[in-house]
mmCIF file of C-alpha atoms in Angstrom:
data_model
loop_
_atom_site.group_PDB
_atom_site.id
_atom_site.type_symbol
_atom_site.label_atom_id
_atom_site.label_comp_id
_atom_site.label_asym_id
_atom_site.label_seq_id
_atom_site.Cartn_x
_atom_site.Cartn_y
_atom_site.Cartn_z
ATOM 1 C CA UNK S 1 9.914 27.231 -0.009
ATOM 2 C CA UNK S 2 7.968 30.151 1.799
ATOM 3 C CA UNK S 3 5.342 30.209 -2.087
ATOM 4 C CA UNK S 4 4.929 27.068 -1.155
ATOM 5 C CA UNK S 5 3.010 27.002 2.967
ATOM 6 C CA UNK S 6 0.941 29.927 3.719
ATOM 7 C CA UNK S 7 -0.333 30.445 7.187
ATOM 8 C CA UNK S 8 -2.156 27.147 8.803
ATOM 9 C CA UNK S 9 -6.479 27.493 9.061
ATOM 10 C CA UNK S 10 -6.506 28.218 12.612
ATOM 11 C CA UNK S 11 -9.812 26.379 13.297
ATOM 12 C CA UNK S 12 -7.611 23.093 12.326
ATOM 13 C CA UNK S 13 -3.979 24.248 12.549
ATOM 14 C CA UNK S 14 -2.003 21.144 13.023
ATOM 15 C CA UNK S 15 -3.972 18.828 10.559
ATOM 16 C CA UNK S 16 -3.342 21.817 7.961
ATOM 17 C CA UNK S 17 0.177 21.712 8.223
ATOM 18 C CA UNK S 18 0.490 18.185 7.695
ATOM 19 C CA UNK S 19 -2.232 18.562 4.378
ATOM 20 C CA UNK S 20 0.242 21.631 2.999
ATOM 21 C CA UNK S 21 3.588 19.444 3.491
ATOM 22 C CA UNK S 22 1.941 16.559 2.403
ATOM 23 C CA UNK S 23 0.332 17.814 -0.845
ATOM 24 C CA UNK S 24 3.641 19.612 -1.609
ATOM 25 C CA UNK S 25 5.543 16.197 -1.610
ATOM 26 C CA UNK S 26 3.261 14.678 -3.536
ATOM 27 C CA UNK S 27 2.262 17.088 -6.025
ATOM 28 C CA UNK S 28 6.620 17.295 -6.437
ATOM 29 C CA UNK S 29 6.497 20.834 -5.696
ATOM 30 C CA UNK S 30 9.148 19.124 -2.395
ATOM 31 C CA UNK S 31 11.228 16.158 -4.583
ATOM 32 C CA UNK S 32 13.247 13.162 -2.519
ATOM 33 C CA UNK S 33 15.930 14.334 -0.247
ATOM 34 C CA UNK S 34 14.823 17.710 -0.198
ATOM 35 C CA UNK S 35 15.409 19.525 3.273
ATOM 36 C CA UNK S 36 12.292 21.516 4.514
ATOM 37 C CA UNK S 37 13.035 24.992 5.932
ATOM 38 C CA UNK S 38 14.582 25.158 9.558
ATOM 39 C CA UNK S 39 12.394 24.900 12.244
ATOM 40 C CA UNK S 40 12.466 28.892 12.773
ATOM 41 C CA UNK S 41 11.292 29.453 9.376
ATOM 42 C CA UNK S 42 8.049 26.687 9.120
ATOM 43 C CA UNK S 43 6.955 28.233 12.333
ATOM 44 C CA UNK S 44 7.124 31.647 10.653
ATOM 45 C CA UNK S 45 5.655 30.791 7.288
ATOM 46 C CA UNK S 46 2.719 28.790 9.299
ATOM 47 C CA UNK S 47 2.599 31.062 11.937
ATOM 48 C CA UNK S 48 2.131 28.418 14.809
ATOM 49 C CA UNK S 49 4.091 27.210 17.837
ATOM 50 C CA UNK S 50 6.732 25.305 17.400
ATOM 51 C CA UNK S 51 4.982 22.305 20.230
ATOM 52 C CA UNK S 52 2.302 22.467 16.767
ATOM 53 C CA UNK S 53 4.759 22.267 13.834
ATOM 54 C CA UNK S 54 7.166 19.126 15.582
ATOM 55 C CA UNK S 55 3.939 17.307 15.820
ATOM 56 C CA UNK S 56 2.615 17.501 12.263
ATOM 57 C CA UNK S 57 6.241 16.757 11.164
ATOM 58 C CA UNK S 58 6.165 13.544 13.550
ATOM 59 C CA UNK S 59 2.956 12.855 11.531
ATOM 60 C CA UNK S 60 4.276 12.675 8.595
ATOM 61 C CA UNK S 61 7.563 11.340 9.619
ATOM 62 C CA UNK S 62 5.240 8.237 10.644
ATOM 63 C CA UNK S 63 3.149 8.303 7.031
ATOM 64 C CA UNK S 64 6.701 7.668 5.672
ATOM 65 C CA UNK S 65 6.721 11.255 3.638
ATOM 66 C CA UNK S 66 10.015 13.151 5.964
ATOM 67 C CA UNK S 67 13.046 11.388 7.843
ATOM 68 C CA UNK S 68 13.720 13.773 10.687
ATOM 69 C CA UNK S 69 18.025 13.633 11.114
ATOM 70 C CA UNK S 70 19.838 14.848 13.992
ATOM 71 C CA UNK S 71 23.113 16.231 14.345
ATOM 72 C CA UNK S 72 24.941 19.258 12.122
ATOM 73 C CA UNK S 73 23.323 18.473 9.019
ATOM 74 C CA UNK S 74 20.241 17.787 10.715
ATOM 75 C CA UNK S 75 16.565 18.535 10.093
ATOM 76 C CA UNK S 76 13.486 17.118 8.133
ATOM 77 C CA UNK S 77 14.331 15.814 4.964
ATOM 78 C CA UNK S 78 11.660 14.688 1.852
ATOM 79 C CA UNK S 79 11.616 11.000 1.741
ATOM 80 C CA UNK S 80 10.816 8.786 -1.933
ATOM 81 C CA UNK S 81 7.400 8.549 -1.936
ATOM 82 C CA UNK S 82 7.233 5.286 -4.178
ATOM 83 C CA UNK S 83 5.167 1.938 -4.379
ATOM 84 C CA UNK S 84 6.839 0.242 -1.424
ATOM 85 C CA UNK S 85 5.567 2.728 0.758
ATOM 86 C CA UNK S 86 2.168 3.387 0.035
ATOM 87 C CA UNK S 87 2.059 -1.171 -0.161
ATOM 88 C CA UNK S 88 3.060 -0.949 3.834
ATOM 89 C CA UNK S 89 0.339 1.727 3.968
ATOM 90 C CA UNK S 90 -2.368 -0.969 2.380
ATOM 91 C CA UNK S 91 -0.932 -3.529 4.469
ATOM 92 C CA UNK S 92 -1.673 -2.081 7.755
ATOM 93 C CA UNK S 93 -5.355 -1.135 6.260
ATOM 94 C CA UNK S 94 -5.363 -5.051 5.051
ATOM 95 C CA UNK S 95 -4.022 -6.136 8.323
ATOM 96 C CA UNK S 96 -6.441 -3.441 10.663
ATOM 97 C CA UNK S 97 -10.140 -4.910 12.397
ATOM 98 C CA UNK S 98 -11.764 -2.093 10.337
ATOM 99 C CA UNK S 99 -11.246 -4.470 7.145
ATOM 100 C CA UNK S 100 -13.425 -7.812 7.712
ATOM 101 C CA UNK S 101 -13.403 -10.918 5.675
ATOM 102 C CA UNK S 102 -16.662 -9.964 3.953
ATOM 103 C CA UNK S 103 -15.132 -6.555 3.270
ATOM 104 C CA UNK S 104 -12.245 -8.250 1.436
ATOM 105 C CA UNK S 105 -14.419 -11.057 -0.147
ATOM 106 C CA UNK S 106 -16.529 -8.753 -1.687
ATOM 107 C CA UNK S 107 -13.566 -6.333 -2.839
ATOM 108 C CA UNK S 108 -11.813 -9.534 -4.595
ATOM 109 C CA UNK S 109 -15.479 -10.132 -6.334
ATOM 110 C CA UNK S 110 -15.298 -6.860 -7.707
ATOM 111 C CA UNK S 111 -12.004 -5.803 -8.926
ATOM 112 C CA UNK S 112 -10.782 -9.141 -9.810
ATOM 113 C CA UNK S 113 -13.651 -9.685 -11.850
ATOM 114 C CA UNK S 114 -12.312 -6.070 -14.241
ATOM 115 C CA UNK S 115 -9.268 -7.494 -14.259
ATOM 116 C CA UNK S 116 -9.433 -10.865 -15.637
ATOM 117 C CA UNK S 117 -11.176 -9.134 -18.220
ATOM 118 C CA UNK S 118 -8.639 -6.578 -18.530
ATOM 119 C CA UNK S 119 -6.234 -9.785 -19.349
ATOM 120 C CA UNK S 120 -8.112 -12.140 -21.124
ATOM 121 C CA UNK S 121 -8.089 -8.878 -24.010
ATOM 122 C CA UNK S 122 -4.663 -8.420 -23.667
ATOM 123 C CA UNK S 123 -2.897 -11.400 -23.120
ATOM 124 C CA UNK S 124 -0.611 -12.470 -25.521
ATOM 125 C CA UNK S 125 0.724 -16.239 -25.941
ATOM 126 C CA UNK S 126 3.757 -15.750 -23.463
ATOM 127 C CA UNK S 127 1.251 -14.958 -20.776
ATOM 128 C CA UNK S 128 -1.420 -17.633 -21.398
ATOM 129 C CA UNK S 129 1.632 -20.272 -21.120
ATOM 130 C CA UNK S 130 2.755 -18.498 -17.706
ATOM 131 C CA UNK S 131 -0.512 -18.938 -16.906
ATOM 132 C CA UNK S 132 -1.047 -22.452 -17.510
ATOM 133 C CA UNK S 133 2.206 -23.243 -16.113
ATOM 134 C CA UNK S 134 1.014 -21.877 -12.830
ATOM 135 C CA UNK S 135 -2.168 -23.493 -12.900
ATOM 136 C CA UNK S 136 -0.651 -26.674 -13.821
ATOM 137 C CA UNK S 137 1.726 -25.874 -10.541
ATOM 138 C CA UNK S 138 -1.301 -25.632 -8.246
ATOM 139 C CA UNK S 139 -3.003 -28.727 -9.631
ATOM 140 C CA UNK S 140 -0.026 -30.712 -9.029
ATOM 141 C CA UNK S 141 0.228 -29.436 -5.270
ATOM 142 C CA UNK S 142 -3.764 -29.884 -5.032
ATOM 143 C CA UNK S 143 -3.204 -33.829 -5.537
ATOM 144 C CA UNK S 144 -0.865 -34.208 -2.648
ATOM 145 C CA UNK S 145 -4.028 -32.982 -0.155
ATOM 146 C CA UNK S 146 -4.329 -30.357 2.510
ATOM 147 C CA UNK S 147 -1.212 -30.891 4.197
ATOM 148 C CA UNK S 148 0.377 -28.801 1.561
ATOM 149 C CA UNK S 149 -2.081 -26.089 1.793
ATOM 150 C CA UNK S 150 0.294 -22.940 2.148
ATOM 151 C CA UNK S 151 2.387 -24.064 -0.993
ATOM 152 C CA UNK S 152 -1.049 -24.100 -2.572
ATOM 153 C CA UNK S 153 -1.804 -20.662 -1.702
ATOM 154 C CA UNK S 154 1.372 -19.251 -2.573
ATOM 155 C CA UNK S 155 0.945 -20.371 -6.562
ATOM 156 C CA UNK S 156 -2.787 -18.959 -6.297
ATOM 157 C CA UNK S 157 -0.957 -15.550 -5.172
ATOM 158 C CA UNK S 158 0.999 -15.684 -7.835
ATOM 159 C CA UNK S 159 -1.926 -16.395 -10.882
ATOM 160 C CA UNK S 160 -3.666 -13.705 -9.345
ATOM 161 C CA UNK S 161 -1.306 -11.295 -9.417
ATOM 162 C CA UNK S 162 -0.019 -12.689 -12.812
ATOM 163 C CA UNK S 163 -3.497 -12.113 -14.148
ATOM 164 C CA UNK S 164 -3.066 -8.302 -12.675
ATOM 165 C CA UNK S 165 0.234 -8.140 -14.200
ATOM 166 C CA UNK S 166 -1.354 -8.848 -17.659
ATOM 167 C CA UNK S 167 -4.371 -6.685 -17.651
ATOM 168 C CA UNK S 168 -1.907 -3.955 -17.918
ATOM 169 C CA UNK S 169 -2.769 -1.669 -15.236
ATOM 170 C CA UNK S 170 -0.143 -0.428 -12.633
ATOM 171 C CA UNK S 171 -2.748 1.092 -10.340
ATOM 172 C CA UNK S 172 -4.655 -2.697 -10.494
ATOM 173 C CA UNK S 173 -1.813 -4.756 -10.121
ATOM 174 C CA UNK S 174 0.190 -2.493 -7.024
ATOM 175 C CA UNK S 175 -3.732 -2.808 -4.921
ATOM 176 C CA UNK S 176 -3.962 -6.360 -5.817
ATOM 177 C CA UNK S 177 -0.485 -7.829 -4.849
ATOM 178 C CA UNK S 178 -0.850 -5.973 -1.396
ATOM 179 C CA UNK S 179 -4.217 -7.802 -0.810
ATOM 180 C CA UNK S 180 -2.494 -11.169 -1.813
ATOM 181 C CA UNK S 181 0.395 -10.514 0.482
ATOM 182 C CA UNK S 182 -1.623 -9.515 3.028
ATOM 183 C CA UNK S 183 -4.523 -12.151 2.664
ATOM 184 C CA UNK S 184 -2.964 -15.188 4.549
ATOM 185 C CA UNK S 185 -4.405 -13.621 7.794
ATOM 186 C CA UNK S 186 -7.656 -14.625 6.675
ATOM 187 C CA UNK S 187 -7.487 -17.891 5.727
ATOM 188 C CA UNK S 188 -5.616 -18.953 8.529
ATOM 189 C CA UNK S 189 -8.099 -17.363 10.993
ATOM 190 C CA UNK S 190 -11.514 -17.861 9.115
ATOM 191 C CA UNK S 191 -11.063 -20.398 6.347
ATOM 192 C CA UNK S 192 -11.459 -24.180 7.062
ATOM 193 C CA UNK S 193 -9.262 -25.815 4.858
ATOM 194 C CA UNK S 194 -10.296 -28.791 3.289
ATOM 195 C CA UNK S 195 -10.511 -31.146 -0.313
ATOM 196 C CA UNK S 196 -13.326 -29.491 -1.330
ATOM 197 C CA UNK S 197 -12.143 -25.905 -0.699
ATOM 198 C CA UNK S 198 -8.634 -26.660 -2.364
ATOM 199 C CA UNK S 199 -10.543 -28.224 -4.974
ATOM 200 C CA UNK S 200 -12.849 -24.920 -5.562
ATOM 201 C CA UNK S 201 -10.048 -22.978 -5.747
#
């Protein structure tokens, strides 16, 4: 492990430590359940203080990369990082003021747009039926009026991120169904829910 940290820039020594542990995990140079050196040792190979090194570790024990055990067998051990975790990540961007409804609107516009394309060219006759199906599903709920307006919006989460599922891309569909999740925020705060909007969508 001491090829893989060097000493920490000292103009930026804590954020540098994180960026060294972090890139290690995720590069898989550090795999799941791998322990990090003792304490002693990352101090050494970063040559910091020790008040330095537990905070960048708390850093990324929050980002979800280490789980920091006590006891005997104790230390700071490599955490998965898969899908689920980097979806909570998204979520809290999603769910954050510094992400308006415009913001999202006009994200949706874009990206949704590439992917319906993405799965009109590479849908095959399974998925058009699924499709249907769904759409059918949302028509029926439409009918009963406005009353039933979160059913409604949980079959339009799922044709979207059917339609994501379809165009084939992993990186598409992950971003998408944690803006779907996430999106109910929005309409409940800015959206006035009526015929006509149920209707439109």
């Amino acid at each position: 492990m001491d090829k893989l940290f060097h000493k920490a820039k000292q103009n930026r020594i804590f954020q540098d430590i994180v960026d060294q542990i972090q890139t290690a995990i995720l590069d898989g140079d550090l795999a799941a359940c791998d322990k990090l050196a003792p304490e002693r040792e990352l101090v050494e190979m970063f040559q910091t203080s020790r008040g330095t090194l537990r905070e960048a570790l708390r850093i990324l024990e929050q980002k979800g990369l280490i789980e920091i055990r006590l006891g005997i067998t104790g230390g700071a051990y490599v955490k998965d990082a898969n899908a689920e975790l980097m979806a909570e990540n998204l979520a809290m961007l999603i769910r954050s003021h510094d992400i308006s409804l415009e913001h999202l609107a006009e994200f949706r516009e874009g990206v949704e747009g590439t992917v319906a394309g993405l799965a009109a060219k590479r849908s095959t006759t399974a998925d058009k039926q699924k499709l249907l199906n769904l759409i059918r599903e949302a028509e029926k709920i439409c009918v009963k009026g406005t009353a039933f307006w979160s059913d409604f919006v949980q079959v339009d989460e799922k044709i979207h991120t059917e339609i994501a599922r379809i165009a084939g891309n992993p990186l598409y569909s992950f971003v998408l169904q944690s803006v779907h999740e996430n999106i109910h925020r929005y309409y409940n705060k800015f959206l006035k829910v009526g015929a006509t909007e149920m209707d439109e969508n």
